[in-house]
Short mmCIF file of C-alpha atoms in Angstrom, two decimals:
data_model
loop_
_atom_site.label_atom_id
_atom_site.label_comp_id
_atom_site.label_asym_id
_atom_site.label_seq_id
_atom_site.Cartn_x
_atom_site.Cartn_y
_atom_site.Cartn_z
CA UNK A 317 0.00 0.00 0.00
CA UNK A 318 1.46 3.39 -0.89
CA UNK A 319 0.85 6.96 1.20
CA UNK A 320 -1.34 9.35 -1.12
CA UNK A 321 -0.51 12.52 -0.48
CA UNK A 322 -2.28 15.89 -1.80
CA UNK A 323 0.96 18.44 -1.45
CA UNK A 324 4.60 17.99 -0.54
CA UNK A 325 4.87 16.68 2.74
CA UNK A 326 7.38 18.08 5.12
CA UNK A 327 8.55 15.12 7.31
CA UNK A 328 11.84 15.07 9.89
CA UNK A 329 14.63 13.76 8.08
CA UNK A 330 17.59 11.22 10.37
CA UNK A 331 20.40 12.48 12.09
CA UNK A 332 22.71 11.43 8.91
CA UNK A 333 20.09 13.01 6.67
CA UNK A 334 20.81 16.38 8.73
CA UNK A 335 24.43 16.65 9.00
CA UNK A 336 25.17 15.73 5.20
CA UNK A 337 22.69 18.42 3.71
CA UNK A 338 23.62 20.84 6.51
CA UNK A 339 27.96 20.08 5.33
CA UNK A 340 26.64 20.32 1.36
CA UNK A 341 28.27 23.62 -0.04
CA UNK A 342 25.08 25.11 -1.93
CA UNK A 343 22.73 22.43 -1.68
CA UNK A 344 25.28 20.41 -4.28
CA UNK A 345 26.41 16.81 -3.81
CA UNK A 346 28.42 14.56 -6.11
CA UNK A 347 27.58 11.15 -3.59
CA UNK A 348 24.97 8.83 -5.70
CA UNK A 349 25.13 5.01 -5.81
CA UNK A 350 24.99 3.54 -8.70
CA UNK A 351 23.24 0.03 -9.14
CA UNK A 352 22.35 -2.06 -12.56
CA UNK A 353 21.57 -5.03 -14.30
CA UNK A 354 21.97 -6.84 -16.76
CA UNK A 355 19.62 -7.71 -19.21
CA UNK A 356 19.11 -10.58 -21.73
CA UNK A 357 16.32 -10.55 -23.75
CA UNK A 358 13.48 -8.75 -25.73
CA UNK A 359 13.52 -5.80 -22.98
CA UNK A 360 10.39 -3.55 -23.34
CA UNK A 361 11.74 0.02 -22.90
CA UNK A 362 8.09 1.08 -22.31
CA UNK A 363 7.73 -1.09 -19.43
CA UNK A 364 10.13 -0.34 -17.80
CA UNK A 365 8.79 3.16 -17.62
CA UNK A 366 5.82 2.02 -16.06
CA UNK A 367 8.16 0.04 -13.53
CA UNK A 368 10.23 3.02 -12.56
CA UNK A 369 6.54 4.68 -12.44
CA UNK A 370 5.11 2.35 -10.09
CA UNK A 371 8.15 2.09 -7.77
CA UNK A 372 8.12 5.79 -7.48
CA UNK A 373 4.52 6.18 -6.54
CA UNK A 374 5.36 3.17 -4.10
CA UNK A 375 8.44 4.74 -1.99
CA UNK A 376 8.35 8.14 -0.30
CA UNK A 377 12.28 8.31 -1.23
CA UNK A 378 11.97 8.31 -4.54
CA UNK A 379 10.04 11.11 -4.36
CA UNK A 380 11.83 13.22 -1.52
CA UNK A 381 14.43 16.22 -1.81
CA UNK A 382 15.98 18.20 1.22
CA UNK A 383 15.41 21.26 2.39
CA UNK A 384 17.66 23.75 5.33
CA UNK A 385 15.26 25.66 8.21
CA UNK A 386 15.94 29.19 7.42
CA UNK A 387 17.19 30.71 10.44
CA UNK A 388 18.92 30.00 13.68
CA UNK A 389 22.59 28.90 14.24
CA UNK A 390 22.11 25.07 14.19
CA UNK A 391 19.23 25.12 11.44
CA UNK A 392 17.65 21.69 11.08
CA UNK A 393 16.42 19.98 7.84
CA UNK A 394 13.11 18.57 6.48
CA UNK A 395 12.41 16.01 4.54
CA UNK A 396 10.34 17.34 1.29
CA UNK A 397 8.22 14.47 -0.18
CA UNK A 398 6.38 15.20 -3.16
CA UNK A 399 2.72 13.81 -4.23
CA UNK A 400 3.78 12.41 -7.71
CA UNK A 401 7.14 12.78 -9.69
CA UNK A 402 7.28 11.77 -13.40
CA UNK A 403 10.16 8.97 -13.06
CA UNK A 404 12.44 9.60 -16.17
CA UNK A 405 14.27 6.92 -18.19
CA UNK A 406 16.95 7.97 -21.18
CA UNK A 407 17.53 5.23 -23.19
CA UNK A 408 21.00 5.41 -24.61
CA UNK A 409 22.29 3.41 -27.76
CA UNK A 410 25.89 1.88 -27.32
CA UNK A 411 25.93 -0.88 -29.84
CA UNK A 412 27.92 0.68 -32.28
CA UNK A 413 30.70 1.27 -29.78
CA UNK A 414 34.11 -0.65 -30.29
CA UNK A 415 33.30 -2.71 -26.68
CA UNK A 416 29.51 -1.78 -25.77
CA UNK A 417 30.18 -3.69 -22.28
CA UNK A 418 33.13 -1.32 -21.23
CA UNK A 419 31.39 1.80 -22.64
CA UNK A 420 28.56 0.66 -20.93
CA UNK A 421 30.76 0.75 -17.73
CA UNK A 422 32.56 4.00 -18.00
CA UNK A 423 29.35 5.74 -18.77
CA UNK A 424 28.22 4.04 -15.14
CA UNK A 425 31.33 5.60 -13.47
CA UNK A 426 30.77 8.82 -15.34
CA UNK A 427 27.33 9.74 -14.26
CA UNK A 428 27.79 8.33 -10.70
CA UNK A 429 29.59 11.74 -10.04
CA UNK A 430 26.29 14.08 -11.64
CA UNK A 431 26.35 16.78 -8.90
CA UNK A 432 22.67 17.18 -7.40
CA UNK A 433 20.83 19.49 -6.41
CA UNK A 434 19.54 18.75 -3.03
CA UNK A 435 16.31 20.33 -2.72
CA UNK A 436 14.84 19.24 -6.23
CA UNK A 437 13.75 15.83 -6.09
CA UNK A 438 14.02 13.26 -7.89
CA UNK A 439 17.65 12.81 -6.39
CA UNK A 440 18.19 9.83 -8.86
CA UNK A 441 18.10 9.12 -12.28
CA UNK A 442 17.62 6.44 -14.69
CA UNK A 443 19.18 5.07 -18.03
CA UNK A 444 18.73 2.50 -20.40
CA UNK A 445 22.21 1.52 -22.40
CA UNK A 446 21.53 -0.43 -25.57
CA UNK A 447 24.67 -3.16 -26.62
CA UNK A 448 23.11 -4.97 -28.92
CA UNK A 449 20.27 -7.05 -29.84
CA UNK A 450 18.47 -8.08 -27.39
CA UNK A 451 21.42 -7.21 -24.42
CA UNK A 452 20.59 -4.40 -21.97
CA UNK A 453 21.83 -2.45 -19.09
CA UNK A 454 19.49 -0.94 -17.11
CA UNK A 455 21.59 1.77 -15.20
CA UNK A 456 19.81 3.56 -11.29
CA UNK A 457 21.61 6.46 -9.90
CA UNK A 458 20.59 7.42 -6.44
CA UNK A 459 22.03 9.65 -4.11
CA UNK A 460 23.08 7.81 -0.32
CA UNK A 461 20.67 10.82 1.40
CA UNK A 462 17.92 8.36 -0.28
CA UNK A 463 19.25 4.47 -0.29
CA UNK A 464 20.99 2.33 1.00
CA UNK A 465 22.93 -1.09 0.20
CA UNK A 466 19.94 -3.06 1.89
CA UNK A 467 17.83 -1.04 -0.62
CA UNK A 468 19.38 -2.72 -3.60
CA UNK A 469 17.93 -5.73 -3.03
CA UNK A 470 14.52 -4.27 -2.13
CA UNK A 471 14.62 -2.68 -5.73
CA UNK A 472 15.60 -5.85 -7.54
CA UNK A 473 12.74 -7.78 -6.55
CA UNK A 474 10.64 -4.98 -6.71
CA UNK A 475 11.37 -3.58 -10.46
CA UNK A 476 11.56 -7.99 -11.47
CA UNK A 477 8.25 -7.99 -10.24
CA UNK A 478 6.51 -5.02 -11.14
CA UNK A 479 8.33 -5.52 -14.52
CA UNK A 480 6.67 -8.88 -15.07
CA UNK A 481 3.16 -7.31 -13.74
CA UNK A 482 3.38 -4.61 -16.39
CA UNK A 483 3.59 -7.21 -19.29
CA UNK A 484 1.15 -9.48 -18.07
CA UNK A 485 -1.42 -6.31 -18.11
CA UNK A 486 -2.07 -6.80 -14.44
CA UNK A 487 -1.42 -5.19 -10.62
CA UNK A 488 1.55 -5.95 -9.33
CA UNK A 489 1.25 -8.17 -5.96
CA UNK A 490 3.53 -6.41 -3.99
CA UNK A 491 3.58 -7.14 0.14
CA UNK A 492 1.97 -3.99 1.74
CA UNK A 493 4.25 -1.46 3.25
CA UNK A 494 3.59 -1.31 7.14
CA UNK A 495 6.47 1.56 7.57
CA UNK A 496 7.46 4.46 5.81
CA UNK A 497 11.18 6.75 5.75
CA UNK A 498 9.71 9.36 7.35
CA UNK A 499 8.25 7.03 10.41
CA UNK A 500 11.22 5.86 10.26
CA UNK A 501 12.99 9.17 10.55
CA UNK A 502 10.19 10.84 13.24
CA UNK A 503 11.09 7.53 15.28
CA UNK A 504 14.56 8.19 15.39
CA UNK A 505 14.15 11.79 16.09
CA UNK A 506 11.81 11.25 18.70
CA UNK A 507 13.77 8.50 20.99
CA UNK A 508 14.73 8.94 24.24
CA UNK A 509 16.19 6.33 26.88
CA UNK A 510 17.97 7.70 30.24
CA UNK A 511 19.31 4.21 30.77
CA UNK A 512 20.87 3.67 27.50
CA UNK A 513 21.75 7.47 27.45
CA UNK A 514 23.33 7.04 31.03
CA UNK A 515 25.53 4.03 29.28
CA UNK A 516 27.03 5.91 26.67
CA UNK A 517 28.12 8.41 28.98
CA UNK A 518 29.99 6.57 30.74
CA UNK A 519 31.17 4.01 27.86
CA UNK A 520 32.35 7.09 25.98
CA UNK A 521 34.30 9.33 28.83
CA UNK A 522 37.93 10.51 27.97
CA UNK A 523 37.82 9.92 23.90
CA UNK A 524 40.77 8.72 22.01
CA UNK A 525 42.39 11.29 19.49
CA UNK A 526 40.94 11.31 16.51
CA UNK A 527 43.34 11.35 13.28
CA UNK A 528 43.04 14.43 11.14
CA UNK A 529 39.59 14.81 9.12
CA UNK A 530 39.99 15.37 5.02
CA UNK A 531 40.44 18.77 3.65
CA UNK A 532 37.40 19.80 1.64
CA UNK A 533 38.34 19.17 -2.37
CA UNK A 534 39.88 15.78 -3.83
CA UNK A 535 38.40 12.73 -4.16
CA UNK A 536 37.39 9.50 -2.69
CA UNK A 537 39.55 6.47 -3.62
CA UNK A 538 39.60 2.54 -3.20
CA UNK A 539 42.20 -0.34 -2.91
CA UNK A 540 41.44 -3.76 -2.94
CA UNK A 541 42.02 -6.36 0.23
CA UNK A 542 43.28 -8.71 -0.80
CA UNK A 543 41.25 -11.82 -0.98
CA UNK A 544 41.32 -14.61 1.95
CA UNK A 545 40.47 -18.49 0.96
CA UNK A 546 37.15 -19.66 2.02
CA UNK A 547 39.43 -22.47 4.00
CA UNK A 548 41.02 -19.23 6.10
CA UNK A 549 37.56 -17.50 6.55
CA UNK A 550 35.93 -20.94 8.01
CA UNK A 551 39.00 -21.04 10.39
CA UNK A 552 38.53 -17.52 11.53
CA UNK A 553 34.85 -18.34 11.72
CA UNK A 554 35.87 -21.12 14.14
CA UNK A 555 37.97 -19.12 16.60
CA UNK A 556 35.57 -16.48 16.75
CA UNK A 557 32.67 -19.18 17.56
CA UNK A 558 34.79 -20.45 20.39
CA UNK A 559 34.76 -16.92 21.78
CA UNK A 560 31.35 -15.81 21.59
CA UNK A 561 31.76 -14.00 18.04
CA UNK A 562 30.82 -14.76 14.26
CA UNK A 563 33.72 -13.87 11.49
CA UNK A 564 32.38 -10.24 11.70
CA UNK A 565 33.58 -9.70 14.97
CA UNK A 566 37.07 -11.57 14.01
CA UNK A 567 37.28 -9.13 11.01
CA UNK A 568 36.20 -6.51 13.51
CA UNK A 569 39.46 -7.68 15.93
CA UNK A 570 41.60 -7.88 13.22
CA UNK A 571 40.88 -4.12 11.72
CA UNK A 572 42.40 -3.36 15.65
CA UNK A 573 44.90 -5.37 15.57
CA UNK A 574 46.05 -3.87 11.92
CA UNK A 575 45.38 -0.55 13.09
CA UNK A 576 47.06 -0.77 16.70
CA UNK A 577 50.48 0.94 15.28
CA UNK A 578 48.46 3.92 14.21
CA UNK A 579 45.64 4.32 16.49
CA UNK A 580 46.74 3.14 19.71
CA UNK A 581 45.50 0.41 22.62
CA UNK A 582 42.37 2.86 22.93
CA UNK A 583 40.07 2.64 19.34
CA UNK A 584 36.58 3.61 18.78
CA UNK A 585 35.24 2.04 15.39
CA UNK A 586 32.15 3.07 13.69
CA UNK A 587 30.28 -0.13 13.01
CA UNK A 588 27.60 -0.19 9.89
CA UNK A 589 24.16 -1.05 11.02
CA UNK A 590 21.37 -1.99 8.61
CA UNK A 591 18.87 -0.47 10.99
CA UNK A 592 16.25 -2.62 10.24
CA UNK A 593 15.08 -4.07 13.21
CA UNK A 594 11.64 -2.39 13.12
CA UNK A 595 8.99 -4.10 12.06
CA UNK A 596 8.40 -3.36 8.30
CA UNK A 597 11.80 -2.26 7.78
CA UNK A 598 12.62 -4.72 5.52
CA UNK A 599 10.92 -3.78 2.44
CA UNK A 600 11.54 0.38 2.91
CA UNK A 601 13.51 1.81 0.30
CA UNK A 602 15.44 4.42 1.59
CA UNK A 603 18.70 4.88 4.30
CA UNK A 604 18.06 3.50 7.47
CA UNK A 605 21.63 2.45 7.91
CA UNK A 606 23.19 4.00 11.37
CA UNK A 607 26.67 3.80 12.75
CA UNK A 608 27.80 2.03 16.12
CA UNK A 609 30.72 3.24 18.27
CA UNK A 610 32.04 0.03 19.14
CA UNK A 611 34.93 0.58 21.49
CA UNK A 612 38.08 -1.78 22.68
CA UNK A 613 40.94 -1.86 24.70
CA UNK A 614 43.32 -4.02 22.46
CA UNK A 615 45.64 -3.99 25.15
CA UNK A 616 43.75 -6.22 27.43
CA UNK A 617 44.15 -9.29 25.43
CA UNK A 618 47.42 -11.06 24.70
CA UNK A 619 46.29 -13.51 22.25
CA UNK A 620 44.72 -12.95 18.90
CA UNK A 621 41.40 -15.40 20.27
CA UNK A 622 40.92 -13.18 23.62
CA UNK A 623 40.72 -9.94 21.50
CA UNK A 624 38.07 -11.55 19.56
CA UNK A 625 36.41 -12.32 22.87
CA UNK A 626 37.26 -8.75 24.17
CA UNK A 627 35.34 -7.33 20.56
CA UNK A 628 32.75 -9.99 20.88
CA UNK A 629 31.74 -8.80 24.40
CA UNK A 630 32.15 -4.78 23.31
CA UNK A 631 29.70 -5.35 20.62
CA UNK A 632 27.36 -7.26 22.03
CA UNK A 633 27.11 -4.45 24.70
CA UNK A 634 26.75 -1.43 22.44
CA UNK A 635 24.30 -3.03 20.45
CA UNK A 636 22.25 -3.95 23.41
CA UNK A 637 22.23 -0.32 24.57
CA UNK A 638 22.21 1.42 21.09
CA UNK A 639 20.84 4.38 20.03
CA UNK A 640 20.79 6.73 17.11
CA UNK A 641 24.65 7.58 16.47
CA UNK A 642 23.19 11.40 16.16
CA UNK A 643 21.66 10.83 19.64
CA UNK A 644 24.69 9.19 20.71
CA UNK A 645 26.63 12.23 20.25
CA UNK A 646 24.49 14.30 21.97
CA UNK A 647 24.67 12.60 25.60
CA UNK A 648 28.65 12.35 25.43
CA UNK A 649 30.01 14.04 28.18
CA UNK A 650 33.32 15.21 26.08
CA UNK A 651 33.04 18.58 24.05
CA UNK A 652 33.02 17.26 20.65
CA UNK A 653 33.38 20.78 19.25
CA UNK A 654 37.23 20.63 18.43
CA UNK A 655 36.13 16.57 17.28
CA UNK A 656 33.65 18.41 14.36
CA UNK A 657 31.35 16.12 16.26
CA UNK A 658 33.20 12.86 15.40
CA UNK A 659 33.25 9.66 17.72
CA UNK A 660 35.77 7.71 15.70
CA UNK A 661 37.58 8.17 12.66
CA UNK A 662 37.41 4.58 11.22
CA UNK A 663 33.89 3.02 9.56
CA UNK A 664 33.81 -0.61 9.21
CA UNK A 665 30.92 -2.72 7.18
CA UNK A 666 30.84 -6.57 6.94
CA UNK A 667 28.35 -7.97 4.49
CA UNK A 668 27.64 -11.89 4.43
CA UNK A 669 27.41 -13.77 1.55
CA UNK A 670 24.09 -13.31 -0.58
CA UNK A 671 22.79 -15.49 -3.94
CA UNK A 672 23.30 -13.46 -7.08
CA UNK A 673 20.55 -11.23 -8.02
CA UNK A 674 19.05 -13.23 -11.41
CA UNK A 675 15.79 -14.25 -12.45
CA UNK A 676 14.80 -15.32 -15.87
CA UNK A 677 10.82 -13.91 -17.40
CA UNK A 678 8.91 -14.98 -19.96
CA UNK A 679 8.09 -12.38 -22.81
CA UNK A 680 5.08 -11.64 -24.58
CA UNK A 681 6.47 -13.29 -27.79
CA UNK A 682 6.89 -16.41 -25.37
CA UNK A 683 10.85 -15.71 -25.51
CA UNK A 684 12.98 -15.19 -21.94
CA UNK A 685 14.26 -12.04 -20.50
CA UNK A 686 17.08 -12.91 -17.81
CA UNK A 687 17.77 -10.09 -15.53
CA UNK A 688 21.06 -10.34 -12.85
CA UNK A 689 22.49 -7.83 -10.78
CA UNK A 690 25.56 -6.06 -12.49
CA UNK A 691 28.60 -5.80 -10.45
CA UNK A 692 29.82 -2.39 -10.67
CA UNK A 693 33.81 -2.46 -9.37
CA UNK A 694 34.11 0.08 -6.46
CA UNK A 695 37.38 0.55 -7.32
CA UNK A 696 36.83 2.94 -10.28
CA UNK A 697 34.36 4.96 -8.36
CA UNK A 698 35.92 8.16 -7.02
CA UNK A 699 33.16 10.62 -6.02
CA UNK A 700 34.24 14.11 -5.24
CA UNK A 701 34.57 15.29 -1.58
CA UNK A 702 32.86 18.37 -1.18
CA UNK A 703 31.02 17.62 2.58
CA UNK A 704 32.96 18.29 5.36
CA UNK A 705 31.15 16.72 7.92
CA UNK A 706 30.64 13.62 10.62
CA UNK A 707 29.95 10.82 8.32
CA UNK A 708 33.15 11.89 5.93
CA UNK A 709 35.61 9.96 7.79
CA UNK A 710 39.66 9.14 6.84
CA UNK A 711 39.47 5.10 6.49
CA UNK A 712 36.31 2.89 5.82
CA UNK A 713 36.90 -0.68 5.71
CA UNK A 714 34.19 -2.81 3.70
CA UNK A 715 34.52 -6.23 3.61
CA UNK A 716 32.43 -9.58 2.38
CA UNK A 717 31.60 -12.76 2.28
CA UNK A 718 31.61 -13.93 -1.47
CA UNK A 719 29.19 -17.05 -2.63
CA UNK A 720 32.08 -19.12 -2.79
CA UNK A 721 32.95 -18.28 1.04
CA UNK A 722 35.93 -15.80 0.35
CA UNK A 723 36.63 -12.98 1.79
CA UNK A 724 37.15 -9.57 -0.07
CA UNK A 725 37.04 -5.98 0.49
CA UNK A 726 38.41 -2.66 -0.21
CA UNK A 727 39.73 0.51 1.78
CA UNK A 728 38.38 3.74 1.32
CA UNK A 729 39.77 7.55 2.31
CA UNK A 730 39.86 10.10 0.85
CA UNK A 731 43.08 11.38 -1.57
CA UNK A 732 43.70 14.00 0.09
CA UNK A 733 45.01 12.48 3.58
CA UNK A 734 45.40 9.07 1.49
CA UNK A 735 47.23 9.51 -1.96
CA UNK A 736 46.88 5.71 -3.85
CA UNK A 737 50.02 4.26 -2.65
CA UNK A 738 49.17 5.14 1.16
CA UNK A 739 46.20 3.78 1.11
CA UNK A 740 46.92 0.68 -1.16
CA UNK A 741 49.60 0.31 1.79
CA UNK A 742 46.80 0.09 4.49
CA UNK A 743 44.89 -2.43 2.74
CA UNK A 744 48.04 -4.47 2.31
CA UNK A 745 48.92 -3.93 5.81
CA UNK A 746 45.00 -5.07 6.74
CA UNK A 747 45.39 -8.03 4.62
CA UNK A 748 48.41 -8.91 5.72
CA UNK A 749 47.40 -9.22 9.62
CA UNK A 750 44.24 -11.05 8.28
CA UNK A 751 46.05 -13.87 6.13
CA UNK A 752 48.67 -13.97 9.83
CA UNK A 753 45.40 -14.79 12.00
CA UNK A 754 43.66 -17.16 9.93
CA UNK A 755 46.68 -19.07 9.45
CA UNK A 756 47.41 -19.24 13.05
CA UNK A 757 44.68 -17.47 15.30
CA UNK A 758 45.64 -18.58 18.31
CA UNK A 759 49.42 -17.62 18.26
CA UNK A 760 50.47 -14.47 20.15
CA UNK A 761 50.94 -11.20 18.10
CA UNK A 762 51.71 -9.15 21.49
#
């Protein structure tokens, strides 16, 4: 069921809605994610107008843009949701091109950095890249203020089956939406807890320096981690089972570990939450993802399988008294003025292995389309930095689990503090440490 609405709505946006319009130099921002698939197949290009259509009516984000509070020295933002928006698609004919596939990539790359306007919704796009007969890429563009990674896979079963609904002349059966962003956001906004509140307090008295943030200009950058043997993972997997953990938290122990020359015995990481725990929060399209300050004293353990423990335990307790990060930060008895408001200077996301996004439809003409997720290689996306502001951190470490039970990952910062061979040097450095614990977890590295 979608929200009719007869105007714009002005709803609360989330804490990390807030503080990235609020850092955006005039409105602009050069941050969208891109996402596409492949397609196989007699494609209707029509259809998948009406698809983009009915997913837009469908999900408030779609449909929302971003707007400051005139006034006042710590203005806040709304949420602008509009009634209708006509969802665009440009179809774009590459199949006279030398290599369709890799002009079908670099035109991916190229239009992930559109700048957008923030308070002029849609705050995505759409195109439709031609390579041949019968071989598509369908190409989405949407900025992080309005989805997520969880998202994706929302959208994919969503556009497969309002796709199929469209040619079969029908309704789409889609499950009913029970939550919307902006409960979502007015939730978050609105929550108070003295106990939890009281915890952070104390959990986060005398903060550990913080290294320096990036300067404003420059780019964000990648290098690859380099990959660990499903054989390794399992044995992590093993150790940290033995010590109340999952691989997450040994990944978690050995970021520390890796990072212990830099940062010190004290280290505050920024953990990526899905934030759907809420009931309906599943099938929202939009960025409910929150940060965790998970924090450790790596000096407490002297074997690689008690830090996991120690991490284990640190998690367990943060996520058992967590709050919105933006809430967080308000209840912290340190000044974070001369922080910029930061907690930690280090992000780090885990994603377990999924199944490939592919399903295979029957045409009209009684012929298949087969549509699968197209991986898009982080490692050429370099989005300009022009925030300066909480969630623009110097390192982010994403790692995952691959179907075939490998790890792999990449490091992120931003050029500016980390020029290509410094940070290619911290992901060796990371990857080195991991491939040392997995081959022998329980040896002493202290």
């Amino acid at each position: 069921m979608t929200r009719t609405l007869a105007e714009p709505a002005r709803l609360p946006t989330s804490y990390y809605q807030r503080d990235w319009v609020r850092a955006c130099a005039e409105g602009r921002s050069y941050y969208s994610l891109p996402i596409a698939w492949d397609v196989d197949g007699p494609l209707d290009a029509e259809a998948v107008r009406v698809t983009l259509a009915n997913l837009t009516d469908r999900h408030a984000a779609l449909r929302t843009g971003f707007r400051i509070r005139p006034g006042g020295t710590d203005p806040d933002v709304d949420q602008i949701v509009e009634p209708s928006l006509e969802a665009g698609l440009e179809v774009i004919d590459l199949a006279t091109a030398a290599d369709p596939g890799a002009s079908a990539d670099a035109y991916i790359v190229a239009e992930s950095q559109r700048p957008r306007v923030l308070d002029r919704p849609p705050l995505w796009h759409a195109a439709l890249l031609r390579l041949g007969p019968d071989r598509f890429v369908l190409a989405l563009f949407m900025h992080h203020l309005i989805f997520d990674g969880w998202s994706h896979g929302v959208l994919h079963d969503e556009l497969v089956r309002c796709y199929r609904a469209v040619l079969e002349g029908r309704a789409a059966r889609l499950p009913r939406l029970a939550l919307h962003l902006g409960d979502h956001t007015a939730a978050e906004r609105a929550r108070r807890d003295a106990g939890r509140e009281w915890w952070w307090r104390e959990r986060l008295r005398g903060l550990p320096p913080l290294a320096p943030l990036p300067p404003v200009g420059g780019r964000f950058i990648c290098a690859p981690v380099a990959p660990l043997p499903a054989r390794a993972a399992d044995a992590l997997r093993r150790v940290a089972a033995e010590h109340g953990g999952g691989l997450n938290t040994a990944l978690l122990a050995t970021l520390l570990l890796a990072r212990r020359e830099h940062a010190g015995d004290d280290q505050i990481v920024g953990v990526t939450r899905a934030g759907r725990d809420r009931p309906g929060a599943q099938r929202v399209v939009g960025p409910l993802l929150d940060h965790l300050p998970v924090r450790v004293d790596v000096s407490r353990s002297k074997h690689f399988p008690g830090l996991v423990a120690d991490v284990a335990g640190a998690y367990r307790e943060a996520l058992t008294h967590q709050l919105p990060l933006g809430r967080i930060r308000q209840v912290v008895p340190d000044d974070l003025t001369a922080r910029r408001q930061r907690l930690f200077d280090t992000r780090y996301n885990y994603l377990p292995a999924t199944a490939p996004l592919a399903v295979t439809l029957s045409a009209p003409d009684g012929r298949t389309v087969r549509i699968a997720a197209r991986p898009i290689d982080p490692l050429r996306l370099s989005p300009r930095h022009t925030e300066d502001h909480p969630e623009v951190l110097p390192l982010s470490y994403n790692l995952r689990r691959d179907p075939d039970g490998a790890l792999s990952g990449e490091v992120c910062g931003h050029d500016g503090l980390h020029p290509p061979d410094r940070l290619a040097a911290v992901a060796d450095e990371f990857a080195a440490v991991l491939a040392e614990v997995a081959a022998a977890p329980r040896a002493s590295r202290w």
